[in-house]
Tab-separated table of C-alpha atoms and ligand atoms in Angstrom:
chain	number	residue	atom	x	y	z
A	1	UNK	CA	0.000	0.000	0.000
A	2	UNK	CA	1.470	3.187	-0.796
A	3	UNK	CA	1.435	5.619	2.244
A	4	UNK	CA	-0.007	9.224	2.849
A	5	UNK	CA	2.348	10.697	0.543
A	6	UNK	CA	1.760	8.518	-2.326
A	7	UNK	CA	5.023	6.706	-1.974
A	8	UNK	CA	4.779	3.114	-2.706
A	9	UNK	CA	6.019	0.200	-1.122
A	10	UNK	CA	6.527	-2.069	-3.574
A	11	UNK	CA	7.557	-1.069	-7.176
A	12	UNK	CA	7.553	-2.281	-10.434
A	13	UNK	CA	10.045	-1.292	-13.301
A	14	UNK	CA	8.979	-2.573	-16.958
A	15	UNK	CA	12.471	-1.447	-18.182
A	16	UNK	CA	14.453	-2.526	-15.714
A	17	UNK	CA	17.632	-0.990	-16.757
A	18	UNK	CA	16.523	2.452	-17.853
A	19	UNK	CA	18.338	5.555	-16.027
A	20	UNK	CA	14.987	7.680	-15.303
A	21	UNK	CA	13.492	3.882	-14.035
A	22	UNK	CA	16.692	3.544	-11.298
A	23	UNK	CA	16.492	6.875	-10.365
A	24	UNK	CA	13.022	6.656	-9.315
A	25	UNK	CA	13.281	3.524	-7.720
A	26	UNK	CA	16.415	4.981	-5.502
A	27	UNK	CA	14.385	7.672	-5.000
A	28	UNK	CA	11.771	5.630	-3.657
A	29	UNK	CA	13.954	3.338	-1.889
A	30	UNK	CA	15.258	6.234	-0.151
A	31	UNK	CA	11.602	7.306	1.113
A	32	UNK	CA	9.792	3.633	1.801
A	33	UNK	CA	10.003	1.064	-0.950
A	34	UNK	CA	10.734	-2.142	0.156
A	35	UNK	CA	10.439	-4.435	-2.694
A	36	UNK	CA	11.842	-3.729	-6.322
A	37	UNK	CA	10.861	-5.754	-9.523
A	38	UNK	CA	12.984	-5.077	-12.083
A	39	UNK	CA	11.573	-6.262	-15.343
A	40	UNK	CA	13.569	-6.670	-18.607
A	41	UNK	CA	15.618	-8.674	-21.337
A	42	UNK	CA	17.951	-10.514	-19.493
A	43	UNK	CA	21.207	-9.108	-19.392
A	44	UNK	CA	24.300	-8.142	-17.278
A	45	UNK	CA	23.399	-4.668	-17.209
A	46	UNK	CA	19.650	-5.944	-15.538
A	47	UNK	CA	21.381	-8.051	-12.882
A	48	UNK	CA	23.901	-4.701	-11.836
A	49	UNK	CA	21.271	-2.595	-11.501
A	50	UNK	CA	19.379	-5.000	-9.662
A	51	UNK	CA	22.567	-5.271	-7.470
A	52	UNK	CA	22.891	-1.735	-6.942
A	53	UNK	CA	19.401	-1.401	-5.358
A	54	UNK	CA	19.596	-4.185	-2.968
A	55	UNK	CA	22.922	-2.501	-1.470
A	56	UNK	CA	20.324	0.437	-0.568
A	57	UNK	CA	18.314	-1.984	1.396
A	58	UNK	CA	15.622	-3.145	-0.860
A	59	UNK	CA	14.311	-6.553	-1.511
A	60	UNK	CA	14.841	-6.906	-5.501
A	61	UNK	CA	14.030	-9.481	-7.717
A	62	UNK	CA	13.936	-9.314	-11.315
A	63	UNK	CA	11.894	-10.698	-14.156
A	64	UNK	CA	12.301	-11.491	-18.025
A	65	UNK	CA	10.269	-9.028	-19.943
A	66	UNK	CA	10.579	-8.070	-23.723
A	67	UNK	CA	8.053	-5.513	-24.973
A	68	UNK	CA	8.535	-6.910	-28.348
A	69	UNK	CA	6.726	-10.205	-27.040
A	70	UNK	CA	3.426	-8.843	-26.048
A	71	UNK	CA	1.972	-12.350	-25.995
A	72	UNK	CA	4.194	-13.149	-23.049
A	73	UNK	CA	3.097	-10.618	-20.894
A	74	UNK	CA	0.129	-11.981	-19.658
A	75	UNK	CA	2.073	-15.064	-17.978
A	76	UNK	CA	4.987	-12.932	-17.562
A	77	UNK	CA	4.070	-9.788	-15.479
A	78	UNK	CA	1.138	-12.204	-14.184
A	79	UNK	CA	3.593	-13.996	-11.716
A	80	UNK	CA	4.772	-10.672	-10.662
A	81	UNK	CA	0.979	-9.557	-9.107
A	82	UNK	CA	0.878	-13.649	-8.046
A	83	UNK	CA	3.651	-12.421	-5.725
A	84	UNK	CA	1.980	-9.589	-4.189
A	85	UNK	CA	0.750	-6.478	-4.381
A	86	UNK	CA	2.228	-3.927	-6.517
A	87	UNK	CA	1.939	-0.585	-5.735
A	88	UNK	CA	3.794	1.287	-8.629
A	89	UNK	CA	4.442	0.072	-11.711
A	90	UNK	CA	6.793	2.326	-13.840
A	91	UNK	CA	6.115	1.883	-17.664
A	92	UNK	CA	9.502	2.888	-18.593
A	93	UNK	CA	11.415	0.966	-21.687
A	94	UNK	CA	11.691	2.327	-24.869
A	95	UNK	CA	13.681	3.157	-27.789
A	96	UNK	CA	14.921	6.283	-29.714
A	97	UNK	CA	15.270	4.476	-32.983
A	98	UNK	CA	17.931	6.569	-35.310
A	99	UNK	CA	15.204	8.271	-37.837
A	100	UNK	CA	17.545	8.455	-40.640
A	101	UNK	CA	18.191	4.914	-41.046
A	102	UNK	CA	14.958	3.996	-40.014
A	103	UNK	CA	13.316	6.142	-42.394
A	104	UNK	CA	14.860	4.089	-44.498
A	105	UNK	CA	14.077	0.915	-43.282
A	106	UNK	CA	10.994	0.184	-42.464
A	107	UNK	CA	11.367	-2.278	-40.486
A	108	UNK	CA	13.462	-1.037	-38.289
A	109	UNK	CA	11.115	1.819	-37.671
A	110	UNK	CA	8.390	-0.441	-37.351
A	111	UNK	CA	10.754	-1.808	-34.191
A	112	UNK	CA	10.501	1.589	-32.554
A	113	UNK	CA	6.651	1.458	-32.915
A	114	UNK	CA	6.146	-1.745	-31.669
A	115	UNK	CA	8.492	-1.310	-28.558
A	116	UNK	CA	7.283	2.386	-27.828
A	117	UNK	CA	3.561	1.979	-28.078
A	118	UNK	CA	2.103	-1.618	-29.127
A	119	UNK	CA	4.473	-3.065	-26.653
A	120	UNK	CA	2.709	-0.626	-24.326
A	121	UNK	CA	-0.455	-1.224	-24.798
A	122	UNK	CA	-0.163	-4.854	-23.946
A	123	UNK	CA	1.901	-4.291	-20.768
A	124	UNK	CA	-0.345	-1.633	-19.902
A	125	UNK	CA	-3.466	-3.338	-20.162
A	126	UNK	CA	-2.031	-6.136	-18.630
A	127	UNK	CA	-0.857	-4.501	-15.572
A	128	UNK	CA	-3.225	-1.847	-14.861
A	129	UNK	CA	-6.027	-4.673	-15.019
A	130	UNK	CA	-3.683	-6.494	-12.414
A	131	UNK	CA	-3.881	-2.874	-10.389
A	132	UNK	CA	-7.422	-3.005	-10.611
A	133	UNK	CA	-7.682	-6.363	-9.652
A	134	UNK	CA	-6.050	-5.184	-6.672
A	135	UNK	CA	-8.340	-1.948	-5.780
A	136	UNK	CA	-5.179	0.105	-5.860
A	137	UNK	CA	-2.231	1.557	-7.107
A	138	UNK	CA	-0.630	3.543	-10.057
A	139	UNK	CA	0.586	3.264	-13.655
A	140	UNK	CA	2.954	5.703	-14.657
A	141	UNK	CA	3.831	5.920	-17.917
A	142	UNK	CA	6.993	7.598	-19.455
A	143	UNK	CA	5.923	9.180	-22.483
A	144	UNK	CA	7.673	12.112	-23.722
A	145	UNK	CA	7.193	15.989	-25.125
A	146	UNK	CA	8.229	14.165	-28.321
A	147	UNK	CA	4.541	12.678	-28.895
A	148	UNK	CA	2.770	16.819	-28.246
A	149	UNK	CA	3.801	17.519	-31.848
A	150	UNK	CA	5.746	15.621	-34.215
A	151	UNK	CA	9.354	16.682	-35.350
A	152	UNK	CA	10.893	16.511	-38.818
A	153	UNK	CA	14.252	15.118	-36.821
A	154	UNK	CA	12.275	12.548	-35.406
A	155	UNK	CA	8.642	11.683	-35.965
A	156	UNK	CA	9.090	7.915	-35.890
A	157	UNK	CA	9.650	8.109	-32.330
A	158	UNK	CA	7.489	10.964	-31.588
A	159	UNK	CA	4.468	9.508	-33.734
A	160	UNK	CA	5.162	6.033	-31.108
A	161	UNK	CA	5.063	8.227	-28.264
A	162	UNK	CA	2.001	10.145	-29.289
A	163	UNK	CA	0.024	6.751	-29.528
A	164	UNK	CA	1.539	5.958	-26.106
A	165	UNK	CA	0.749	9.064	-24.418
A	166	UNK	CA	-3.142	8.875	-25.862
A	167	UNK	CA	-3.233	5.408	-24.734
A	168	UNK	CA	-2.541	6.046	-21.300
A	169	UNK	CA	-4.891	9.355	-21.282
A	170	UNK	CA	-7.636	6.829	-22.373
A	171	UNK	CA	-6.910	4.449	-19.984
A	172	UNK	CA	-6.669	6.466	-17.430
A	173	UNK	CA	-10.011	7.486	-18.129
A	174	UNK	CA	-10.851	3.832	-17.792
A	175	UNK	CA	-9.488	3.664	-14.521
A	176	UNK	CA	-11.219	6.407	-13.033
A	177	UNK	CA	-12.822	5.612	-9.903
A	178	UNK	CA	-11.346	2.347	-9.459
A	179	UNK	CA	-8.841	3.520	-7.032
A	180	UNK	CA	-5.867	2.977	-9.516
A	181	UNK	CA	-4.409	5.865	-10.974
A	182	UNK	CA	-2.442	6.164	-14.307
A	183	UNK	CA	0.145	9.650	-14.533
A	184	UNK	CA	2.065	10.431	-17.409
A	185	UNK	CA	5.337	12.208	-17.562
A	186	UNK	CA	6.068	14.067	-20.475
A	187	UNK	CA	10.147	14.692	-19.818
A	188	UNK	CA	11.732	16.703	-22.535
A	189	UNK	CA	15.457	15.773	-23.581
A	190	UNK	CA	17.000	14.034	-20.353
A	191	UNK	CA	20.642	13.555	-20.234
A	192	UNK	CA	21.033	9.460	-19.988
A	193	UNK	CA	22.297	6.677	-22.007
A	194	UNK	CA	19.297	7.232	-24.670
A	195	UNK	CA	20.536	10.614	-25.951
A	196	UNK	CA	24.639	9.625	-25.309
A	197	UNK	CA	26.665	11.479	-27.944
A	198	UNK	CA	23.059	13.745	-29.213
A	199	UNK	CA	23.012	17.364	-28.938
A	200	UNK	CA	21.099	18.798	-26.296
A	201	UNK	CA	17.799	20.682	-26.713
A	202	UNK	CA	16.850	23.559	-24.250
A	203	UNK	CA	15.970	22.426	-20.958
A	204	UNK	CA	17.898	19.620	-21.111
A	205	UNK	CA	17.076	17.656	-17.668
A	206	UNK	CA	18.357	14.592	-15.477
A	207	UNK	CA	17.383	11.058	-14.733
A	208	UNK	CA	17.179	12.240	-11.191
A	209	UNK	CA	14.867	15.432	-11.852
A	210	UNK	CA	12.451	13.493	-13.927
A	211	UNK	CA	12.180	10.684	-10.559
A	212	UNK	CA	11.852	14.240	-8.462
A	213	UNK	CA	8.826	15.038	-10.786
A	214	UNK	CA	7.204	11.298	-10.466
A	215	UNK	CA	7.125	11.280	-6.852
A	216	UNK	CA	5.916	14.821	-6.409
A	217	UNK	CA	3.049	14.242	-8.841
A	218	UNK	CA	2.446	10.784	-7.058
A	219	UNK	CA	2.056	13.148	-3.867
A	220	UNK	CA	-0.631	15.143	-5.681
A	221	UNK	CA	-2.057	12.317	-7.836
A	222	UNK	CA	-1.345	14.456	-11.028
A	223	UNK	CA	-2.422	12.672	-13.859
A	224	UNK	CA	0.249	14.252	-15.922
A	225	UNK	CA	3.648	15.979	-15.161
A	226	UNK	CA	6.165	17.726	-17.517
A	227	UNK	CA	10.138	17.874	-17.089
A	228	UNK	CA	10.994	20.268	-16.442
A	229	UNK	CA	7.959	21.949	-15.705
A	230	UNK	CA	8.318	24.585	-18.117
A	231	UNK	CA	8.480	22.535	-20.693
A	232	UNK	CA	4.088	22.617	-20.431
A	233	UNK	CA	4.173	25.698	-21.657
A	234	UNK	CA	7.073	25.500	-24.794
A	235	UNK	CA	4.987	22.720	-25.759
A	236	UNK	CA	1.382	24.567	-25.567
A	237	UNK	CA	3.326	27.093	-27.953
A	238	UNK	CA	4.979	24.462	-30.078
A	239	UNK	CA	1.693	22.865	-30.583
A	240	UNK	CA	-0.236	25.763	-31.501
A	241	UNK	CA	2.021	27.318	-33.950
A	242	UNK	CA	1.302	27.227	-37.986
A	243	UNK	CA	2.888	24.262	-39.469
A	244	UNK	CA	4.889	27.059	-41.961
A	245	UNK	CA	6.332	28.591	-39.057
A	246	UNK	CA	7.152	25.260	-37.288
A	247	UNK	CA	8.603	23.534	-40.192
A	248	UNK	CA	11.083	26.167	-40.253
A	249	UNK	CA	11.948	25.517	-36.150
A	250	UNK	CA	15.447	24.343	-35.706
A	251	UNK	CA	13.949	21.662	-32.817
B	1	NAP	N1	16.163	10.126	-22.320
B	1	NAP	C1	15.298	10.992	-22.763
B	1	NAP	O1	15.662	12.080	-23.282
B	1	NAP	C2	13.823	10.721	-22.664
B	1	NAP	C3	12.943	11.799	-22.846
B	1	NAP	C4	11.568	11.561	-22.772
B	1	NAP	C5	11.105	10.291	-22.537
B	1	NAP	N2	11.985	9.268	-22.366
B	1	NAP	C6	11.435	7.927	-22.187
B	1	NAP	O2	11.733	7.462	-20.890
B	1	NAP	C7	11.866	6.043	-20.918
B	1	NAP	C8	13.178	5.649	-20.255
B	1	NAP	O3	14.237	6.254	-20.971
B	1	NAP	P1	15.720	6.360	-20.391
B	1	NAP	O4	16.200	7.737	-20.667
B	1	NAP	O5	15.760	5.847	-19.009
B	1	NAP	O6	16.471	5.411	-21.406
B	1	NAP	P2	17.385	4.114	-21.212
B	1	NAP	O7	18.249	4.251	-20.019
B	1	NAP	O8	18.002	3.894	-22.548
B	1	NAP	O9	16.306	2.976	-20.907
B	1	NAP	C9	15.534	2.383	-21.910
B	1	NAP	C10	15.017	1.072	-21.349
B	1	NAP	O10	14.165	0.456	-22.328
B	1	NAP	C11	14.475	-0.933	-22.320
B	1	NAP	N3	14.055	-1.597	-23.545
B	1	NAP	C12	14.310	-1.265	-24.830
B	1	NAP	N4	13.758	-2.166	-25.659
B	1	NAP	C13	13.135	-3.074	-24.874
B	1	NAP	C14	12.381	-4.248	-25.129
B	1	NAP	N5	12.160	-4.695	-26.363
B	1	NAP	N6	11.884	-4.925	-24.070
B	1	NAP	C15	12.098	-4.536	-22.808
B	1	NAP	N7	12.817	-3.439	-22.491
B	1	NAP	C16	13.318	-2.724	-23.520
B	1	NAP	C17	15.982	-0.962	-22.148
B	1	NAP	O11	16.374	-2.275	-21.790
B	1	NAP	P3	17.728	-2.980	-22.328
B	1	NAP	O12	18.725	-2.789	-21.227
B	1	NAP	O13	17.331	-4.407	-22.496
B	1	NAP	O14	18.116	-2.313	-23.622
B	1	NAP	C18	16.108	0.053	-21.022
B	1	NAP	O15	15.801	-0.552	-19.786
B	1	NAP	C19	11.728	5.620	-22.377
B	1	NAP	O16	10.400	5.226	-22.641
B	1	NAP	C20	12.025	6.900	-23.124
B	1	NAP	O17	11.404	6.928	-24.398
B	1	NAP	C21	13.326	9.455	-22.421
Protein backbone atom coordinates (compact mmCIF):
# COMPACT_ATOMS: atom_id res chain seq x y z
CA UNK A 1 0.00 0.00 0.00
CA UNK A 2 1.47 3.19 -0.80
CA UNK A 3 1.43 5.62 2.24
CA UNK A 4 -0.01 9.22 2.85
CA UNK A 5 2.35 10.70 0.54
CA UNK A 6 1.76 8.52 -2.33
CA UNK A 7 5.02 6.71 -1.97
CA UNK A 8 4.78 3.11 -2.71
CA UNK A 9 6.02 0.20 -1.12
CA UNK A 10 6.53 -2.07 -3.57
CA UNK A 11 7.56 -1.07 -7.18
CA UNK A 12 7.55 -2.28 -10.43
CA UNK A 13 10.04 -1.29 -13.30
CA UNK A 14 8.98 -2.57 -16.96
CA UNK A 15 12.47 -1.45 -18.18
CA UNK A 16 14.45 -2.53 -15.71
CA UNK A 17 17.63 -0.99 -16.76
CA UNK A 18 16.52 2.45 -17.85
CA UNK A 19 18.34 5.55 -16.03
CA UNK A 20 14.99 7.68 -15.30
CA UNK A 21 13.49 3.88 -14.04
CA UNK A 22 16.69 3.54 -11.30
CA UNK A 23 16.49 6.88 -10.37
CA UNK A 24 13.02 6.66 -9.31
CA UNK A 25 13.28 3.52 -7.72
CA UNK A 26 16.42 4.98 -5.50
CA UNK A 27 14.38 7.67 -5.00
CA UNK A 28 11.77 5.63 -3.66
CA UNK A 29 13.95 3.34 -1.89
CA UNK A 30 15.26 6.23 -0.15
CA UNK A 31 11.60 7.31 1.11
CA UNK A 32 9.79 3.63 1.80
CA UNK A 33 10.00 1.06 -0.95
CA UNK A 34 10.73 -2.14 0.16
CA UNK A 35 10.44 -4.44 -2.69
CA UNK A 36 11.84 -3.73 -6.32
CA UNK A 37 10.86 -5.75 -9.52
CA UNK A 38 12.98 -5.08 -12.08
CA UNK A 39 11.57 -6.26 -15.34
CA UNK A 40 13.57 -6.67 -18.61
CA UNK A 41 15.62 -8.67 -21.34
CA UNK A 42 17.95 -10.51 -19.49
CA UNK A 43 21.21 -9.11 -19.39
CA UNK A 44 24.30 -8.14 -17.28
CA UNK A 45 23.40 -4.67 -17.21
CA UNK A 46 19.65 -5.94 -15.54
CA UNK A 47 21.38 -8.05 -12.88
CA UNK A 48 23.90 -4.70 -11.84
CA UNK A 49 21.27 -2.60 -11.50
CA UNK A 50 19.38 -5.00 -9.66
CA UNK A 51 22.57 -5.27 -7.47
CA UNK A 52 22.89 -1.73 -6.94
CA UNK A 53 19.40 -1.40 -5.36
CA UNK A 54 19.60 -4.18 -2.97
CA UNK A 55 22.92 -2.50 -1.47
CA UNK A 56 20.32 0.44 -0.57
CA UNK A 57 18.31 -1.98 1.40
CA UNK A 58 15.62 -3.15 -0.86
CA UNK A 59 14.31 -6.55 -1.51
CA UNK A 60 14.84 -6.91 -5.50
CA UNK A 61 14.03 -9.48 -7.72
CA UNK A 62 13.94 -9.31 -11.31
CA UNK A 63 11.89 -10.70 -14.16
CA UNK A 64 12.30 -11.49 -18.02
CA UNK A 65 10.27 -9.03 -19.94
CA UNK A 66 10.58 -8.07 -23.72
CA UNK A 67 8.05 -5.51 -24.97
CA UNK A 68 8.53 -6.91 -28.35
CA UNK A 69 6.73 -10.21 -27.04
CA UNK A 70 3.43 -8.84 -26.05
CA UNK A 71 1.97 -12.35 -26.00
CA UNK A 72 4.19 -13.15 -23.05
CA UNK A 73 3.10 -10.62 -20.89
CA UNK A 74 0.13 -11.98 -19.66
CA UNK A 75 2.07 -15.06 -17.98
CA UNK A 76 4.99 -12.93 -17.56
CA UNK A 77 4.07 -9.79 -15.48
CA UNK A 78 1.14 -12.20 -14.18
CA UNK A 79 3.59 -14.00 -11.72
CA UNK A 80 4.77 -10.67 -10.66
CA UNK A 81 0.98 -9.56 -9.11
CA UNK A 82 0.88 -13.65 -8.05
CA UNK A 83 3.65 -12.42 -5.73
CA UNK A 84 1.98 -9.59 -4.19
CA UNK A 85 0.75 -6.48 -4.38
CA UNK A 86 2.23 -3.93 -6.52
CA UNK A 87 1.94 -0.58 -5.73
CA UNK A 88 3.79 1.29 -8.63
CA UNK A 89 4.44 0.07 -11.71
CA UNK A 90 6.79 2.33 -13.84
CA UNK A 91 6.11 1.88 -17.66
CA UNK A 92 9.50 2.89 -18.59
CA UNK A 93 11.41 0.97 -21.69
CA UNK A 94 11.69 2.33 -24.87
CA UNK A 95 13.68 3.16 -27.79
CA UNK A 96 14.92 6.28 -29.71
CA UNK A 97 15.27 4.48 -32.98
CA UNK A 98 17.93 6.57 -35.31
CA UNK A 99 15.20 8.27 -37.84
CA UNK A 100 17.54 8.46 -40.64
CA UNK A 101 18.19 4.91 -41.05
CA UNK A 102 14.96 4.00 -40.01
CA UNK A 103 13.32 6.14 -42.39
CA UNK A 104 14.86 4.09 -44.50
CA UNK A 105 14.08 0.92 -43.28
CA UNK A 106 10.99 0.18 -42.46
CA UNK A 107 11.37 -2.28 -40.49
CA UNK A 108 13.46 -1.04 -38.29
CA UNK A 109 11.11 1.82 -37.67
CA UNK A 110 8.39 -0.44 -37.35
CA UNK A 111 10.75 -1.81 -34.19
CA UNK A 112 10.50 1.59 -32.55
CA UNK A 113 6.65 1.46 -32.91
CA UNK A 114 6.15 -1.75 -31.67
CA UNK A 115 8.49 -1.31 -28.56
CA UNK A 116 7.28 2.39 -27.83
CA UNK A 117 3.56 1.98 -28.08
CA UNK A 118 2.10 -1.62 -29.13
CA UNK A 119 4.47 -3.06 -26.65
CA UNK A 120 2.71 -0.63 -24.33
CA UNK A 121 -0.46 -1.22 -24.80
CA UNK A 122 -0.16 -4.85 -23.95
CA UNK A 123 1.90 -4.29 -20.77
CA UNK A 124 -0.35 -1.63 -19.90
CA UNK A 125 -3.47 -3.34 -20.16
CA UNK A 126 -2.03 -6.14 -18.63
CA UNK A 127 -0.86 -4.50 -15.57
CA UNK A 128 -3.23 -1.85 -14.86
CA UNK A 129 -6.03 -4.67 -15.02
CA UNK A 130 -3.68 -6.49 -12.41
CA UNK A 131 -3.88 -2.87 -10.39
CA UNK A 132 -7.42 -3.01 -10.61
CA UNK A 133 -7.68 -6.36 -9.65
CA UNK A 134 -6.05 -5.18 -6.67
CA UNK A 135 -8.34 -1.95 -5.78
CA UNK A 136 -5.18 0.10 -5.86
CA UNK A 137 -2.23 1.56 -7.11
CA UNK A 138 -0.63 3.54 -10.06
CA UNK A 139 0.59 3.26 -13.65
CA UNK A 140 2.95 5.70 -14.66
CA UNK A 141 3.83 5.92 -17.92
CA UNK A 142 6.99 7.60 -19.46
CA UNK A 143 5.92 9.18 -22.48
CA UNK A 144 7.67 12.11 -23.72
CA UNK A 145 7.19 15.99 -25.12
CA UNK A 146 8.23 14.16 -28.32
CA UNK A 147 4.54 12.68 -28.89
CA UNK A 148 2.77 16.82 -28.25
CA UNK A 149 3.80 17.52 -31.85
CA UNK A 150 5.75 15.62 -34.22
CA UNK A 151 9.35 16.68 -35.35
CA UNK A 152 10.89 16.51 -38.82
CA UNK A 153 14.25 15.12 -36.82
CA UNK A 154 12.28 12.55 -35.41
CA UNK A 155 8.64 11.68 -35.97
CA UNK A 156 9.09 7.92 -35.89
CA UNK A 157 9.65 8.11 -32.33
CA UNK A 158 7.49 10.96 -31.59
CA UNK A 159 4.47 9.51 -33.73
CA UNK A 160 5.16 6.03 -31.11
CA UNK A 161 5.06 8.23 -28.26
CA UNK A 162 2.00 10.15 -29.29
CA UNK A 163 0.02 6.75 -29.53
CA UNK A 164 1.54 5.96 -26.11
CA UNK A 165 0.75 9.06 -24.42
CA UNK A 166 -3.14 8.87 -25.86
CA UNK A 167 -3.23 5.41 -24.73
CA UNK A 168 -2.54 6.05 -21.30
CA UNK A 169 -4.89 9.36 -21.28
CA UNK A 170 -7.64 6.83 -22.37
CA UNK A 171 -6.91 4.45 -19.98
CA UNK A 172 -6.67 6.47 -17.43
CA UNK A 173 -10.01 7.49 -18.13
CA UNK A 174 -10.85 3.83 -17.79
CA UNK A 175 -9.49 3.66 -14.52
CA UNK A 176 -11.22 6.41 -13.03
CA UNK A 177 -12.82 5.61 -9.90
CA UNK A 178 -11.35 2.35 -9.46
CA UNK A 179 -8.84 3.52 -7.03
CA UNK A 180 -5.87 2.98 -9.52
CA UNK A 181 -4.41 5.86 -10.97
CA UNK A 182 -2.44 6.16 -14.31
CA UNK A 183 0.15 9.65 -14.53
CA UNK A 184 2.06 10.43 -17.41
CA UNK A 185 5.34 12.21 -17.56
CA UNK A 186 6.07 14.07 -20.48
CA UNK A 187 10.15 14.69 -19.82
CA UNK A 188 11.73 16.70 -22.53
CA UNK A 189 15.46 15.77 -23.58
CA UNK A 190 17.00 14.03 -20.35
CA UNK A 191 20.64 13.56 -20.23
CA UNK A 192 21.03 9.46 -19.99
CA UNK A 193 22.30 6.68 -22.01
CA UNK A 194 19.30 7.23 -24.67
CA UNK A 195 20.54 10.61 -25.95
CA UNK A 196 24.64 9.62 -25.31
CA UNK A 197 26.67 11.48 -27.94
CA UNK A 198 23.06 13.75 -29.21
CA UNK A 199 23.01 17.36 -28.94
CA UNK A 200 21.10 18.80 -26.30
CA UNK A 201 17.80 20.68 -26.71
CA UNK A 202 16.85 23.56 -24.25
CA UNK A 203 15.97 22.43 -20.96
CA UNK A 204 17.90 19.62 -21.11
CA UNK A 205 17.08 17.66 -17.67
CA UNK A 206 18.36 14.59 -15.48
CA UNK A 207 17.38 11.06 -14.73
CA UNK A 208 17.18 12.24 -11.19
CA UNK A 209 14.87 15.43 -11.85
CA UNK A 210 12.45 13.49 -13.93
CA UNK A 211 12.18 10.68 -10.56
CA UNK A 212 11.85 14.24 -8.46
CA UNK A 213 8.83 15.04 -10.79
CA UNK A 214 7.20 11.30 -10.47
CA UNK A 215 7.13 11.28 -6.85
CA UNK A 216 5.92 14.82 -6.41
CA UNK A 217 3.05 14.24 -8.84
CA UNK A 218 2.45 10.78 -7.06
CA UNK A 219 2.06 13.15 -3.87
CA UNK A 220 -0.63 15.14 -5.68
CA UNK A 221 -2.06 12.32 -7.84
CA UNK A 222 -1.34 14.46 -11.03
CA UNK A 223 -2.42 12.67 -13.86
CA UNK A 224 0.25 14.25 -15.92
CA UNK A 225 3.65 15.98 -15.16
CA UNK A 226 6.17 17.73 -17.52
CA UNK A 227 10.14 17.87 -17.09
CA UNK A 228 10.99 20.27 -16.44
CA UNK A 229 7.96 21.95 -15.70
CA UNK A 230 8.32 24.59 -18.12
CA UNK A 231 8.48 22.53 -20.69
CA UNK A 232 4.09 22.62 -20.43
CA UNK A 233 4.17 25.70 -21.66
CA UNK A 234 7.07 25.50 -24.79
CA UNK A 235 4.99 22.72 -25.76
CA UNK A 236 1.38 24.57 -25.57
CA UNK A 237 3.33 27.09 -27.95
CA UNK A 238 4.98 24.46 -30.08
CA UNK A 239 1.69 22.86 -30.58
CA UNK A 240 -0.24 25.76 -31.50
CA UNK A 241 2.02 27.32 -33.95
CA UNK A 242 1.30 27.23 -37.99
CA UNK A 243 2.89 24.26 -39.47
CA UNK A 244 4.89 27.06 -41.96
CA UNK A 245 6.33 28.59 -39.06
CA UNK A 246 7.15 25.26 -37.29
CA UNK A 247 8.60 23.53 -40.19
CA UNK A 248 11.08 26.17 -40.25
CA UNK A 249 11.95 25.52 -36.15
CA UNK A 250 15.45 24.34 -35.71
CA UNK A 251 13.95 21.66 -32.82
N1 LIG B 1 16.16 10.13 -22.32
C1 LIG B 1 15.30 10.99 -22.76
O1 LIG B 1 15.66 12.08 -23.28
C2 LIG B 1 13.82 10.72 -22.66
C3 LIG B 1 12.94 11.80 -22.85
C4 LIG B 1 11.57 11.56 -22.77
C5 LIG B 1 11.10 10.29 -22.54
N2 LIG B 1 11.99 9.27 -22.37
C6 LIG B 1 11.43 7.93 -22.19
O2 LIG B 1 11.73 7.46 -20.89
C7 LIG B 1 11.87 6.04 -20.92
C8 LIG B 1 13.18 5.65 -20.25
O3 LIG B 1 14.24 6.25 -20.97
P1 LIG B 1 15.72 6.36 -20.39
O4 LIG B 1 16.20 7.74 -20.67
O5 LIG B 1 15.76 5.85 -19.01
O6 LIG B 1 16.47 5.41 -21.41
P2 LIG B 1 17.38 4.11 -21.21
O7 LIG B 1 18.25 4.25 -20.02
O8 LIG B 1 18.00 3.89 -22.55
O9 LIG B 1 16.31 2.98 -20.91
C9 LIG B 1 15.53 2.38 -21.91
C10 LIG B 1 15.02 1.07 -21.35
O10 LIG B 1 14.16 0.46 -22.33
C11 LIG B 1 14.48 -0.93 -22.32
N3 LIG B 1 14.06 -1.60 -23.55
C12 LIG B 1 14.31 -1.27 -24.83
N4 LIG B 1 13.76 -2.17 -25.66
C13 LIG B 1 13.13 -3.07 -24.87
C14 LIG B 1 12.38 -4.25 -25.13
N5 LIG B 1 12.16 -4.69 -26.36
N6 LIG B 1 11.88 -4.93 -24.07
C15 LIG B 1 12.10 -4.54 -22.81
N7 LIG B 1 12.82 -3.44 -22.49
C16 LIG B 1 13.32 -2.72 -23.52
C17 LIG B 1 15.98 -0.96 -22.15
O11 LIG B 1 16.37 -2.28 -21.79
P3 LIG B 1 17.73 -2.98 -22.33
O12 LIG B 1 18.72 -2.79 -21.23
O13 LIG B 1 17.33 -4.41 -22.50
O14 LIG B 1 18.12 -2.31 -23.62
C18 LIG B 1 16.11 0.05 -21.02
O15 LIG B 1 15.80 -0.55 -19.79
C19 LIG B 1 11.73 5.62 -22.38
O16 LIG B 1 10.40 5.23 -22.64
C20 LIG B 1 12.03 6.90 -23.12
O17 LIG B 1 11.40 6.93 -24.40
C21 LIG B 1 13.33 9.45 -22.42
Amino acid sequence: MKDAFGIPQSLLILGGTSEIGLATARRMIARRTRTVWLAGRPSLALETAADGLRTLGADVRTVDFDALDPASHEETLGKVFAEGDIDMVLLAFGVLGDQARDEAAPLAAVRVAQTNYTGAISAGLVCAGALQTQGHGSLVVLSSVAGERARRANFIYGSSKAGLDSFAQGLGDAMHGTGVQVMIVRPGFVRSKMTAGLEETPLATTPDAVALAIELGLRRRSEAVWVPGAMRVVMSALRHLPRPLFRRLPV
